[in-house]
Coordinates of C-alpha atoms in Angstrom, one line a residue:
X1 CA 22.0 25.1 0.0
X2 CA 18.7 25.3 -0.4
X3 CA 15.4 23.5 2.1
X4 CA 14.2 21.0 -1.1
X5 CA 18.2 19.3 -1.5
X6 CA 19.2 19.4 1.5
X7 CA 15.7 17.1 2.2
X8 CA 16.1 15.6 -0.2
X9 CA 19.3 14.6 1.0
X10 CA 18.5 13.9 4.1
X11 CA 16.1 11.7 2.5
X12 CA 18.2 9.4 0.9
X13 CA 20.6 9.0 4.2
X14 CA 17.6 8.1 6.1
X15 CA 15.9 5.5 3.9
X16 CA 19.2 4.1 3.3
X17 CA 20.0 4.2 6.9
X18 CA 16.8 2.2 7.5
X19 CA 18.7 -0.4 5.4
X20 CA 21.9 -1.4 6.2
X21 CA 20.4 -1.5 9.6
X22 CA 18.6 -4.4 8.4
X23 CA 21.8 -7.4 8.1
X24 CA 18.6 -9.6 6.0
X25 CA 17.1 -6.4 3.2
X26 CA 16.7 -8.0 -0.1
X27 CA 15.1 -6.2 -3.0
X28 CA 13.4 -9.4 -5.2
X29 CA 12.3 -9.0 -9.0
X30 CA 9.3 -10.4 -10.0
X31 CA 9.4 -12.7 -12.6
X32 CA 6.9 -13.9 -15.1
X33 CA 8.3 -17.2 -18.1
X34 CA 8.6 -16.2 -21.6
X35 CA 8.2 -19.4 -23.6
X36 CA 10.2 -20.2 -26.8
X37 CA 7.9 -22.1 -29.9
X38 CA 10.0 -21.6 -32.4
X39 CA 12.8 -21.9 -34.0
X40 CA 14.5 -25.7 -32.4
X41 CA 17.5 -24.0 -31.5
X42 CA 15.7 -21.5 -29.2
X43 CA 12.7 -23.7 -27.9
X44 CA 12.6 -23.0 -24.0
X45 CA 11.4 -21.0 -20.9
X46 CA 13.2 -18.3 -19.8
X47 CA 12.4 -16.1 -16.6
X48 CA 12.0 -12.2 -17.7
X49 CA 11.2 -9.1 -15.0
X50 CA 7.7 -8.3 -15.1
X51 CA 7.9 -3.6 -15.3
X52 CA 6.0 -1.9 -12.7
X53 CA 3.7 -0.5 -15.6
X54 CA 1.0 -1.5 -18.4
X55 CA -1.1 -4.2 -17.5
X56 CA 0.8 -7.5 -16.8
X57 CA -1.9 -10.7 -17.9
X58 CA -1.9 -11.8 -14.2
X59 CA -3.3 -15.7 -14.1
X60 CA -2.8 -15.3 -18.4
X61 CA -0.8 -16.3 -21.0
X62 CA 0.0 -14.4 -25.2
X63 CA 0.9 -15.9 -27.4
X64 CA 3.1 -13.8 -30.3
X65 CA 5.5 -13.5 -32.8
X66 CA 8.8 -11.8 -32.4
X67 CA 9.8 -8.3 -34.3
X68 CA 13.3 -6.2 -33.9
X69 CA 13.3 -3.0 -35.9
X70 CA 15.2 -2.0 -38.6
X71 CA 15.2 1.7 -37.3
X72 CA 14.7 3.0 -33.5
X73 CA 15.6 -0.3 -32.4
X74 CA 15.4 1.5 -28.8
X75 CA 11.6 2.7 -29.1
X76 CA 12.7 6.3 -27.9
X77 CA 10.9 7.6 -31.1
X78 CA 7.6 7.1 -32.2
X79 CA 7.9 4.4 -34.6
X80 CA 5.5 6.7 -36.9
X81 CA 8.4 8.8 -37.9
X82 CA 10.0 6.3 -39.4
X83 CA 6.5 4.3 -41.3
X84 CA 7.1 1.6 -39.2
X85 CA 4.0 -0.5 -37.9
X86 CA 3.3 -3.9 -35.5
X87 CA -0.8 -3.5 -36.1
X88 CA -1.6 -7.2 -36.8
X89 CA -4.2 -8.6 -39.8
X90 CA -7.2 -10.1 -39.1
X91 CA -6.0 -13.6 -38.1
X92 CA -2.9 -13.0 -37.2
X93 CA -0.1 -13.3 -34.5
X94 CA 0.0 -10.1 -32.5
X95 CA 3.4 -9.0 -32.3
X96 CA 5.8 -8.9 -29.1
X97 CA 8.5 -5.7 -30.2
X98 CA 12.2 -6.5 -28.9
X99 CA 13.7 -3.0 -28.3
X100 CA 16.9 -1.9 -26.3
X101 CA 17.8 -0.7 -22.7
X102 CA 18.8 2.8 -22.9
X103 CA 18.5 6.6 -23.6
X104 CA 14.8 7.0 -22.4
X105 CA 12.7 5.7 -20.0
X106 CA 11.3 2.7 -19.7
X107 CA 7.9 4.4 -19.6
X108 CA 8.4 5.8 -23.5
X109 CA 9.6 2.5 -24.7
X110 CA 6.3 1.2 -24.0
X111 CA 3.9 3.9 -24.9
X112 CA 6.7 4.4 -28.5
X113 CA 5.3 0.3 -28.7
X114 CA 2.2 0.8 -27.7
X115 CA 1.2 3.2 -30.5
X116 CA 2.4 1.1 -33.3
X117 CA 0.6 -1.9 -32.5
X118 CA 3.3 -3.9 -31.0
X119 CA 1.2 -5.9 -28.7
X120 CA 3.6 -6.5 -25.9
X121 CA 6.9 -5.0 -25.3
X122 CA 10.4 -6.7 -24.8
X123 CA 13.0 -4.9 -23.7
X124 CA 17.0 -6.0 -24.0
X125 CA 19.5 -5.1 -21.1
X126 CA 22.4 -3.7 -22.7
X127 CA 24.7 -5.5 -20.1
X128 CA 25.6 -8.2 -18.3
X129 CA 23.4 -8.8 -15.2
X130 CA 20.6 -9.9 -13.1
X131 CA 17.5 -9.3 -14.1
X132 CA 15.9 -5.9 -12.8
X133 CA 12.5 -3.4 -12.3
X134 CA 11.3 -1.7 -14.6
X135 CA 9.9 1.4 -12.5
X136 CA 7.8 4.7 -14.0
X137 CA 10.3 7.6 -13.5
X138 CA 10.1 9.4 -10.1
X139 CA 7.8 12.8 -10.2
X140 CA 10.3 14.8 -13.5
X141 CA 9.9 12.2 -15.7
X142 CA 6.9 11.4 -15.1
X143 CA 4.4 12.2 -18.6
X144 CA 0.7 12.3 -19.3
X145 CA 1.0 8.7 -21.3
X146 CA 2.2 6.9 -17.8
X147 CA -1.4 5.9 -17.0
X148 CA -2.2 5.2 -20.4
X149 CA 0.4 2.1 -21.2
X150 CA -2.7 -0.8 -21.7
X151 CA -0.1 -3.5 -23.0
X152 CA 2.5 -5.8 -21.0
X153 CA 6.2 -5.4 -20.3
X154 CA 9.4 -7.6 -19.7
X155 CA 12.7 -7.2 -19.5
X156 CA 15.3 -9.8 -21.2
X157 CA 19.1 -10.5 -20.3
X158 CA 21.6 -9.3 -23.0
X159 CA 22.5 -12.5 -23.7
X160 CA 18.9 -14.3 -24.2
X161 CA 18.1 -10.8 -26.6
X162 CA 21.5 -11.6 -28.7
X163 CA 20.2 -14.6 -29.3
X164 CA 16.5 -13.8 -30.7
X165 CA 17.8 -10.6 -31.8
X166 CA 20.0 -13.1 -34.1
X167 CA 17.6 -15.7 -35.2
X168 CA 15.0 -12.3 -36.1
X169 CA 18.4 -10.9 -38.6
X170 CA 18.7 -14.9 -40.3
X171 CA 15.3 -15.0 -40.9
X172 CA 13.7 -16.8 -38.8
X173 CA 10.5 -16.8 -37.3
X174 CA 10.3 -16.7 -33.5
X175 CA 6.9 -17.6 -31.6
X176 CA 6.7 -17.3 -28.6
X177 CA 4.6 -17.2 -25.2
X178 CA 4.5 -15.1 -22.3
X179 CA 2.7 -16.4 -19.6
X180 CA 2.0 -15.5 -16.1
X181 CA -0.2 -18.0 -14.6
X182 CA 2.6 -18.4 -11.8
X183 CA 3.6 -15.2 -11.6
X184 CA 1.5 -15.2 -8.5
X185 CA 1.0 -18.1 -5.7
X186 CA -2.4 -19.6 -5.7
X187 CA -2.9 -22.2 -3.3
X188 CA -6.5 -21.4 -1.5
X189 CA -9.8 -20.1 -1.6
X190 CA -8.9 -16.9 0.0
X191 CA -6.4 -13.8 -1.3
X192 CA -4.2 -11.8 1.6
X193 CA -2.7 -9.4 -0.2
X194 CA -1.5 -5.9 1.3
X195 CA -1.2 -2.0 0.0
X196 CA 1.4 -0.1 1.3
X197 CA 0.7 4.0 0.8
X198 CA 0.5 7.1 2.6
X199 CA -1.2 9.3 4.2
X200 CA 0.4 12.4 1.7
X201 CA -1.8 14.3 -1.2
X202 CA 1.3 16.8 -2.2
X203 CA 3.4 14.3 -3.6
X204 CA 2.1 14.7 -7.2
X205 CA 1.6 11.7 -9.3
X206 CA 2.0 8.9 -7.4
X207 CA 0.3 10.0 -5.1
X208 CA -2.6 11.1 -7.0
X209 CA -3.1 7.9 -8.1
X210 CA -3.2 6.2 -5.3
X211 CA -5.7 7.7 -4.0
X212 CA -7.6 7.0 -6.8
X213 CA -7.1 3.6 -7.0
X214 CA -8.1 3.7 -3.6
X215 CA -12.0 5.2 -4.3
X216 CA -12.5 3.0 -7.9
X217 CA -11.6 0.0 -5.7
X218 CA -13.4 0.6 -2.8
X219 CA -16.6 -0.9 -3.4
X220 CA -15.1 -4.5 -5.7
X221 CA -12.4 -4.6 -2.1
X222 CA -15.3 -4.2 0.5
X223 CA -17.5 -7.5 -0.8
X224 CA -14.4 -9.3 -1.6
X225 CA -13.8 -8.6 2.2
X226 CA -16.8 -9.3 3.6
X227 CA -17.7 -11.7 1.4
X228 CA -14.2 -13.7 3.4
X229 CA -12.7 -14.6 -0.2
X230 CA -10.1 -12.0 0.9
X231 CA -8.1 -11.0 3.8
X232 CA -6.9 -7.5 3.5
X233 CA -4.2 -5.2 4.7
X234 CA -3.0 -1.8 4.7
X235 CA 0.6 -0.4 5.6
X236 CA 2.6 2.7 5.8
X237 CA 6.0 2.9 5.3
X238 CA 8.0 4.9 7.1
X239 CA 11.7 5.5 7.8
X240 CA 14.1 6.6 11.0
X241 CA 16.2 9.3 11.1
X242 CA 20.3 8.7 11.8
X243 CA 21.6 8.9 14.7
X244 CA 23.9 12.1 13.5
X245 CA 20.7 13.4 12.7
X246 CA 18.4 13.0 15.0
X247 CA 18.5 17.2 16.9
X248 CA 18.9 18.6 13.5
X249 CA 15.9 21.0 12.0
X250 CA 15.4 18.8 9.5
X251 CA 14.7 15.6 11.4
X252 CA 13.0 17.4 14.0
X253 CA 9.9 18.4 11.4
X254 CA 10.0 14.9 9.1
X255 CA 9.8 12.2 12.5
X256 CA 8.2 11.3 16.1
X257 CA 9.0 9.5 19.2
X258 CA 12.6 11.2 18.6
X259 CA 13.8 9.9 15.5
X260 CA 12.1 6.8 15.5
X261 CA 9.3 7.4 13.0
X262 CA 10.5 9.1 9.8
X263 CA 7.7 10.4 6.4
X264 CA 9.6 12.8 4.1
X265 CA 8.2 16.0 4.5
X266 CA 5.1 16.7 1.3
X267 CA 6.6 19.9 -0.4
X268 CA 10.1 19.1 0.1
X269 CA 10.5 22.0 1.4
X270 CA 10.6 22.6 5.0
X271 CA 9.9 26.3 5.2
X272 CA 6.4 25.7 4.2
X273 CA 3.3 23.1 4.1
X274 CA 2.6 20.4 6.0
X275 CA 5.8 18.9 7.9
X276 CA 6.9 15.0 7.2
X277 CA 6.3 14.7 11.1
X278 CA 2.7 15.3 10.4
X279 CA 2.3 12.8 7.6
X280 CA 3.0 10.4 9.5
X281 CA 0.9 10.8 12.9
X282 CA -1.9 10.3 10.3
X283 CA 0.1 7.0 8.3
X284 CA -0.3 6.3 12.1
X285 CA -4.8 7.5 12.3
X286 CA -5.2 5.1 9.5
X287 CA -3.0 2.4 10.2
X288 CA -5.4 2.4 14.3
X289 CA -8.3 3.6 12.3
X290 CA -8.2 0.1 10.6
X291 CA -6.8 -2.1 13.4
X292 CA -10.0 -0.8 16.1
X293 CA -12.5 -1.8 12.9
X294 CA -10.8 -5.0 11.9
X295 CA -11.1 -5.5 15.9
X296 CA -15.2 -5.0 15.8
X297 CA -15.4 -7.4 12.3
X298 CA -15.6 -4.7 10.0
X299 CA -12.0 -4.4 8.4
X300 CA -13.4 -2.8 5.1
X301 CA -14.4 0.8 6.7
X302 CA -10.7 1.1 5.8
X303 CA -11.8 2.2 2.3
X304 CA -14.6 3.9 3.5
X305 CA -12.4 6.2 6.4
X306 CA -9.7 7.0 3.8
X307 CA -12.4 7.5 0.6
X308 CA -13.7 10.5 2.8
X309 CA -10.5 11.5 4.9
X310 CA -9.2 12.1 1.2
X311 CA -11.9 14.2 -0.2
X312 CA -13.2 16.5 3.4
X313 CA -8.9 16.9 5.1
X314 CA -7.0 17.8 2.3
X315 CA -3.7 19.7 2.2
X316 CA -4.3 21.8 -0.3
X317 CA -7.4 23.5 1.9
X318 CA -5.5 23.2 4.8
X319 CA -7.8 21.1 6.0
X320 CA -4.7 18.0 6.8
X321 CA -5.5 17.6 10.3
X322 CA -6.3 15.3 13.7
X323 CA -9.4 17.7 13.8
X324 CA -10.0 16.9 11.2
X325 CA -9.5 13.0 11.2
X326 CA -11.7 13.1 14.4
X327 CA -14.8 14.2 12.1
X328 CA -14.8 11.4 10.1
X329 CA -13.6 9.3 12.6
X330 CA -17.0 10.3 13.9
X331 CA -19.0 10.2 11.0
X332 CA -18.9 5.8 11.0
X333 CA -19.1 5.0 14.2
X334 CA -15.5 4.0 14.6
X335 CA -14.7 4.1 18.5
X336 CA -12.5 6.9 19.4
X337 CA -11.0 6.6 22.5
X338 CA -9.6 3.2 20.6
X339 CA -7.9 4.9 18.4
X340 CA -6.7 7.4 20.8
X341 CA -5.1 4.8 22.7
X342 CA -3.8 3.0 19.4
X343 CA -2.3 6.0 18.7
X344 CA -0.2 7.2 21.8
X345 CA 2.1 9.4 22.2
X346 CA 4.1 11.1 19.0
X347 CA 5.9 12.6 21.5
X348 CA 7.0 10.8 23.5
X349 CA 11.0 9.8 23.4
X350 CA 10.0 5.7 23.2
X351 CA 9.4 2.9 20.2
X352 CA 6.2 3.0 19.0
X353 CA 4.0 -0.5 18.4
X354 CA 2.2 -0.1 15.6
X355 CA 4.7 2.1 13.8
X356 CA 7.9 -0.3 15.6
X357 CA 5.1 -3.4 13.3
X358 CA 4.7 -2.0 10.2
X359 CA 8.6 -0.8 9.9
X360 CA 9.5 -4.4 10.4
X361 CA 7.1 -5.6 8.2
X362 CA 8.6 -3.9 5.5
X363 CA 12.0 -6.1 5.3
X364 CA 10.7 -9.2 2.9
X365 CA 10.3 -12.2 4.6
X366 CA 9.8 -15.0 2.1
X367 CA 9.2 -15.4 -1.7
X368 CA 8.6 -11.9 -0.3
X369 CA 11.3 -9.4 -1.3
X370 CA 11.8 -5.8 0.2
X371 CA 8.9 -2.9 0.5
X372 CA 11.6 0.0 -1.7
X373 CA 8.2 1.6 -4.0
X374 CA 5.4 3.1 -3.5
X375 CA 3.2 2.4 -3.7
X376 CA 3.1 -1.2 -3.7
X377 CA 0.4 -3.9 -3.8
X378 CA 1.7 -7.3 -2.4
X379 CA -0.6 -10.2 -3.2
X380 CA -0.2 -13.5 -1.9
X381 CA 3.3 -12.2 -0.6
X382 CA 4.2 -11.4 -4.2
X383 CA 4.4 -8.1 -5.0
X384 CA 2.1 -6.8 -8.1
X385 CA 3.9 -5.4 -10.7
X386 CA 1.6 -3.3 -13.2
X387 CA -0.7 -0.3 -13.3
X388 CA -2.3 0.9 -10.3
X389 CA -5.6 1.2 -11.9
X390 CA -9.5 -1.1 -11.0
X391 CA -8.7 -3.3 -13.7
X392 CA -5.3 -4.8 -13.9
X393 CA -5.4 -5.2 -10.1
X394 CA -8.5 -6.5 -10.1
X395 CA -7.1 -9.5 -12.2
X396 CA -4.6 -10.0 -10.6
X397 CA -6.8 -10.8 -7.2
X398 CA -8.1 -13.2 -9.4
X399 CA -5.9 -14.6 -10.5
X400 CA -4.8 -15.3 -6.8
X401 CA -7.7 -18.2 -6.3
X402 CA -6.8 -21.4 -6.6
X403 CA -8.6 -22.7 -9.6
X404 CA -12.2 -23.2 -9.8
X405 CA -12.5 -21.3 -5.9
X406 CA -12.9 -17.6 -7.1
X407 CA -15.4 -15.4 -6.4
X408 CA -18.0 -14.3 -9.4
X409 CA -16.8 -11.0 -9.9
X410 CA -13.6 -13.0 -11.5
X411 CA -16.0 -14.4 -13.8
X412 CA -17.3 -11.4 -15.8
X413 CA -16.6 -10.0 -18.9
X414 CA -15.2 -6.8 -18.1
X415 CA -12.4 -9.6 -16.1
X416 CA -12.2 -12.6 -18.3
X417 CA -13.2 -14.7 -21.3
X418 CA -15.6 -16.9 -20.3
X419 CA -14.2 -20.7 -22.4
X420 CA -17.1 -22.4 -21.4
X421 CA -19.3 -20.9 -24.3
X422 CA -16.9 -21.5 -27.5
X423 CA -18.2 -25.3 -28.4
X424 CA -18.5 -26.1 -24.8
X425 CA -14.8 -25.7 -24.3
X426 CA -14.5 -29.3 -25.8
X427 CA -16.5 -30.6 -22.4
X428 CA -18.7 -33.5 -22.4
X429 CA -22.3 -31.9 -22.6
X430 CA -26.2 -33.7 -21.7
X431 CA -27.9 -30.3 -24.4
X432 CA -31.6 -32.7 -23.3
X433 CA -31.0 -31.8 -19.6
X434 CA -29.0 -28.8 -19.9
X435 CA -26.4 -30.2 -18.0
X436 CA -22.3 -29.8 -18.8
X437 CA -19.3 -30.5 -16.8
X438 CA -17.0 -27.4 -18.7
X439 CA -16.3 -25.2 -16.0
X440 CA -15.3 -21.8 -16.8
X441 CA -12.7 -20.2 -13.8
X442 CA -10.3 -17.1 -14.2
X443 CA -7.3 -18.9 -15.8
X444 CA -9.6 -21.0 -18.2
X445 CA -11.5 -23.3 -17.9
X446 CA -11.7 -26.9 -16.4
X447 CA -13.5 -30.4 -17.9
X448 CA -15.4 -31.7 -14.6
X449 CA -18.2 -33.8 -14.4
X450 CA -20.8 -31.7 -11.9
X451 CA -23.0 -32.0 -9.2
X452 CA -27.0 -31.4 -10.0
X453 CA -29.6 -31.6 -7.3
X454 CA -27.3 -33.2 -4.9
X455 CA -26.3 -35.7 -7.1
X456 CA -23.0 -36.1 -8.3
X457 CA -21.8 -37.1 -12.1
X458 CA -19.0 -39.4 -12.4
X459 CA -16.3 -39.7 -15.1
X460 CA -13.3 -38.3 -16.9
X461 CA -16.1 -34.8 -17.8
X462 CA -14.3 -34.7 -21.4
X463 CA -16.0 -37.0 -23.7
X464 CA -18.3 -38.7 -20.5
X465 CA -20.0 -38.1 -16.9
X466 CA -23.0 -40.3 -15.3
X467 CA -24.8 -39.7 -12.7
X468 CA -24.6 -42.2 -10.0
X469 CA -26.6 -42.3 -6.8
X470 CA -29.0 -42.0 -4.7
X471 CA -31.2 -40.4 -7.0
X472 CA -29.7 -40.1 -9.6
X473 CA -33.1 -40.9 -12.0
X474 CA -34.1 -37.3 -11.3
X475 CA -31.3 -35.7 -13.6
X476 CA -32.4 -36.6 -17.4
X477 CA -33.7 -40.3 -16.2
X478 CA -30.2 -40.8 -15.6
X479 CA -29.2 -41.1 -18.9
X480 CA -31.0 -44.5 -19.0
X481 CA -33.3 -45.4 -21.3
X482 CA -37.7 -43.8 -21.0
X483 CA -39.9 -43.6 -23.7
X484 CA -44.2 -42.5 -23.4
X485 CA -46.4 -44.1 -25.0
X486 CA -50.5 -43.4 -25.0
X487 CA -50.0 -42.7 -21.4
X488 CA -47.9 -45.1 -19.4
X489 CA -44.5 -44.7 -19.2
X490 CA -41.6 -46.5 -18.3
X491 CA -38.3 -46.2 -17.7
X492 CA -35.0 -48.2 -17.6
X493 CA -33.4 -45.9 -14.6
X494 CA -32.6 -47.6 -11.5
X495 CA -30.5 -46.6 -8.0
X496 CA -27.6 -49.5 -9.3
X497 CA -27.7 -48.4 -13.6
X498 CA -29.7 -48.9 -16.5
X499 CA -31.4 -51.8 -16.9
X500 CA -34.4 -52.6 -19.2
X501 CA -38.3 -53.0 -17.5
X502 CA -39.9 -56.6 -16.5
X503 CA -41.5 -56.5 -20.6
X504 CA -38.6 -54.9 -22.2
X505 CA -34.8 -56.3 -23.6
X506 CA -32.2 -53.6 -24.4
X507 CA -28.7 -51.7 -23.6
X508 CA -31.3 -50.2 -20.6
X509 CA -29.4 -46.9 -21.7
X510 CA -30.0 -45.8 -25.8
X511 CA -32.6 -49.0 -26.2
X512 CA -35.9 -50.8 -24.7
X513 CA -37.4 -52.8 -27.3
X514 CA -40.9 -54.3 -26.3
X515 CA -40.5 -58.9 -25.7
X516 CA -43.4 -59.9 -27.7
X517 CA -44.8 -62.5 -25.1
X518 CA -47.4 -63.8 -27.7
X519 CA -44.6 -64.6 -30.0
X520 CA -41.9 -65.9 -28.3
X521 CA -44.5 -68.5 -26.0
X522 CA -43.9 -66.7 -22.4
X523 CA -46.9 -66.5 -21.6
X524 CA -50.5 -67.2 -22.3
X525 CA -50.0 -70.5 -23.8
X526 CA -52.5 -73.3 -22.3
X527 CA -54.9 -74.8 -25.1
X528 CA -58.5 -72.0 -25.0
X529 CA -56.3 -69.1 -24.5
X530 CA -55.9 -66.6 -27.4
X531 CA -52.7 -63.4 -26.2
X532 CA -52.3 -60.4 -27.9
X533 CA -49.2 -58.4 -27.6
X534 CA -49.3 -55.1 -25.5
X535 CA -46.1 -52.5 -25.7
X536 CA -44.7 -53.6 -21.9
X537 CA -46.8 -56.2 -21.7
X538 CA -49.7 -58.5 -22.6
X539 CA -53.3 -59.3 -22.7
X540 CA -54.8 -62.9 -22.6
X541 CA -58.0 -64.3 -23.2
X542 CA -60.0 -67.1 -22.9
X543 CA -62.5 -68.9 -25.8
X544 CA -66.2 -70.7 -24.9
X545 CA -66.3 -67.7 -22.4
X546 CA -64.5 -69.1 -20.0
X547 CA -62.2 -67.1 -17.4
X548 CA -58.2 -66.8 -17.3
X549 CA -56.1 -67.3 -14.2
X550 CA -53.2 -65.6 -14.9
X551 CA -51.6 -66.6 -12.1
X552 CA -51.8 -70.0 -13.2
X553 CA -51.5 -69.4 -16.5
X554 CA -54.4 -71.1 -17.4
X555 CA -59.0 -70.9 -18.5
X556 CA -61.4 -72.5 -16.1
X557 CA -66.0 -72.4 -16.7
X558 CA -67.1 -68.7 -16.1
X559 CA -70.1 -70.6 -14.4
X560 CA -68.4 -73.6 -12.6
X561 CA -65.9 -70.8 -10.6
X562 CA -68.7 -69.0 -10.0
X563 CA -70.7 -72.2 -8.6
X564 CA -67.5 -73.1 -6.8
X565 CA -67.3 -70.0 -5.2
X566 CA -71.3 -70.0 -3.6
X567 CA -70.6 -73.7 -2.0
X568 CA -67.6 -72.0 -0.5
X569 CA -69.0 -69.6 0.7
X570 CA -71.8 -72.0 2.1
X571 CA -69.2 -74.2 3.5
X572 CA -67.8 -71.6 5.7
X573 CA -71.3 -70.7 6.6
X574 CA -72.3 -73.9 7.6
X575 CA -68.8 -74.7 9.7
X576 CA -69.5 -70.7 11.6
X577 CA -73.0 -72.5 12.6
X578 CA -71.4 -75.7 13.6
X579 CA -69.0 -74.2 15.1
X580 CA -70.9 -71.3 17.2
X581 CA -74.0 -74.7 18.3
X582 CA -70.9 -76.4 19.7
X583 CA -69.8 -73.3 21.8
X584 CA -72.9 -72.6 23.2
X585 CA -73.4 -76.1 24.7
X586 CA -69.6 -76.3 26.1
X587 CA -70.3 -72.9 27.5
X588 CA -74.3 -74.7 28.9
X589 CA -72.6 -77.3 30.3
X590 CA -69.6 -75.5 32.2
X591 CA -71.6 -73.4 33.7
X592 CA -74.4 -76.3 34.7
X593 CA -71.3 -78.1 36.4
X594 CA -70.3 -75.0 37.9
X595 CA -73.7 -73.7 39.4
X596 CA -74.0 -78.0 40.8
X597 CA -70.7 -77.6 42.6
X598 CA -71.8 -74.2 45.0
X599 CA -75.2 -75.1 45.6
X600 CA -74.5 -79.1 47.1
X601 CA -71.3 -76.6 49.0
X602 CA -75.1 -74.1 50.3
X603 CA -76.0 -77.0 51.5
X604 CA -73.7 -78.6 53.4
X605 CA -74.1 -76.0 55.0
X606 CA -77.5 -77.0 56.7
X607 CA -78.1 -80.6 56.4
X608 CA -76.0 -84.1 56.8
X609 CA -75.1 -85.4 52.9
X610 CA -75.4 -88.8 52.0
X611 CA -72.3 -89.9 52.5
X612 CA -71.2 -86.8 55.1
X613 CA -71.0 -90.0 58.2
X614 CA -68.1 -92.7 56.0
X615 CA -66.8 -89.1 55.5
X616 CA -66.2 -88.5 59.1
X617 CA -66.0 -91.7 60.5
X618 CA -63.0 -92.8 57.7
X619 CA -61.3 -89.7 59.1
X620 CA -61.7 -91.1 63.3
X621 CA -60.4 -94.1 61.6
X622 CA -57.4 -92.6 61.0
X623 CA -56.7 -90.6 64.3
X624 CA -56.7 -93.8 65.7

């Protein structure tokens, strides 16, 4: 037996041992739903398994009808050979091609269906069993068309497939809706995702697709991470060597830490090139780069490091070494000592806590199954299925956000269609103020009354939205009536609602009419008054040179008014003069009395006064 076959057998033994060591290991088939809307006897919702190729429409739906070919039922040959086409004509429903399982790879069936014009492919299982995941073929069975498959694919059960075929044979039009809206959880405004990958660049097309994805997706990933929209974690698959093989040449070349952490030989040939243990060490280094970068609040540097390592340190150029990796680390200013400490000693007969955590993470928890396919993308704890390419993956990430919380990149024309652009999405809008309740989302649109300049609109979002609270009049006048004439502006907007101002009557929203105070005799009604109505008010004059007093709604003599005014002023003047004279007299009297008392007190010190003797005698009499 040659080295290549021994390596393959050992790889299977290692993986089998790893699974056997985990009693709770399981593989979860990722599913979407298929809803049949016609005919009546088939109506209902059915589960189908998402294929691991093509482009599933995560977060969206597709409507079409099912066709079952009369020839080439397994779609293993080109439909051109049978002169069959499923290209939709303008205005027609897209075709979902139903084919049978067997005789060729799933990807071959999808490729032929796509070339025939099908919008999606449904593969009916050929035996009664639980749904499985349709995967891409291994390296030997891969073809150039694999990366060009763009239609979504789904596996359905044999029993459901038989019912679809029977309905089609009976001449029924089978209308279906493929739905991926709940294929991924979308609980909040942040998406958590993992990328299970490998530093090996000599494993064929799968390795090439991994590094191509990292290079093309790096920019979008870093923007999402820096702005806090996502939380990304890279992971690396390793296995452990079965105890019976720990001292074998194969395990020694493929494993580190005494057989605890292993990876397949890159070339599957132990006689040349790099060994599996070299891959494990580089995988460990890349995990540590991420951990150290994350500790320094820059987890996105992992994308830069992995991209540059693939370019600067390829296996083909014999640069897949720690020395080359150290140079990449240095170029990004990462903490080299912290990374080395994280790596530990690969030759030690002990567990490496970082790689042990990676092995534990491979086992599925909750709704996520075991990671058994490489590469694997896990979004919100669900494994992504489909083409590993920037566009489809970004769509899947966008499907993981709670509706209306998606970042702007998810609403670009390259990712989704803006439903608000056509008929405003059927939502309320105020064209005059350029305000709409239609909010574009990755999954479609929502009709939700907006908040504009701090003013909240309230209503159902479909037929009615109205500004509320303070400041409402600043936004399109609160939806109330407003008009300007001859330089005068009147508004019906108040903090409490729409109410016509004084001088007007109406509903306050659509119309306010001027009140004719003269005609309705609510003002300017005295005998000499002359009333003239104006917009929003009135003018009142008096005949015979009289003067109008609005507060009393009366006319008075202009001259009399002037005389009364002067008399009033004279009264005030003389009153002030009299008050001044009286005040001065009081002042003089008080000053004189004060001066007299002071003078008498001074004189009493030098000569007796006329009544002083009487005072003393009286006092003496009291003492007796």
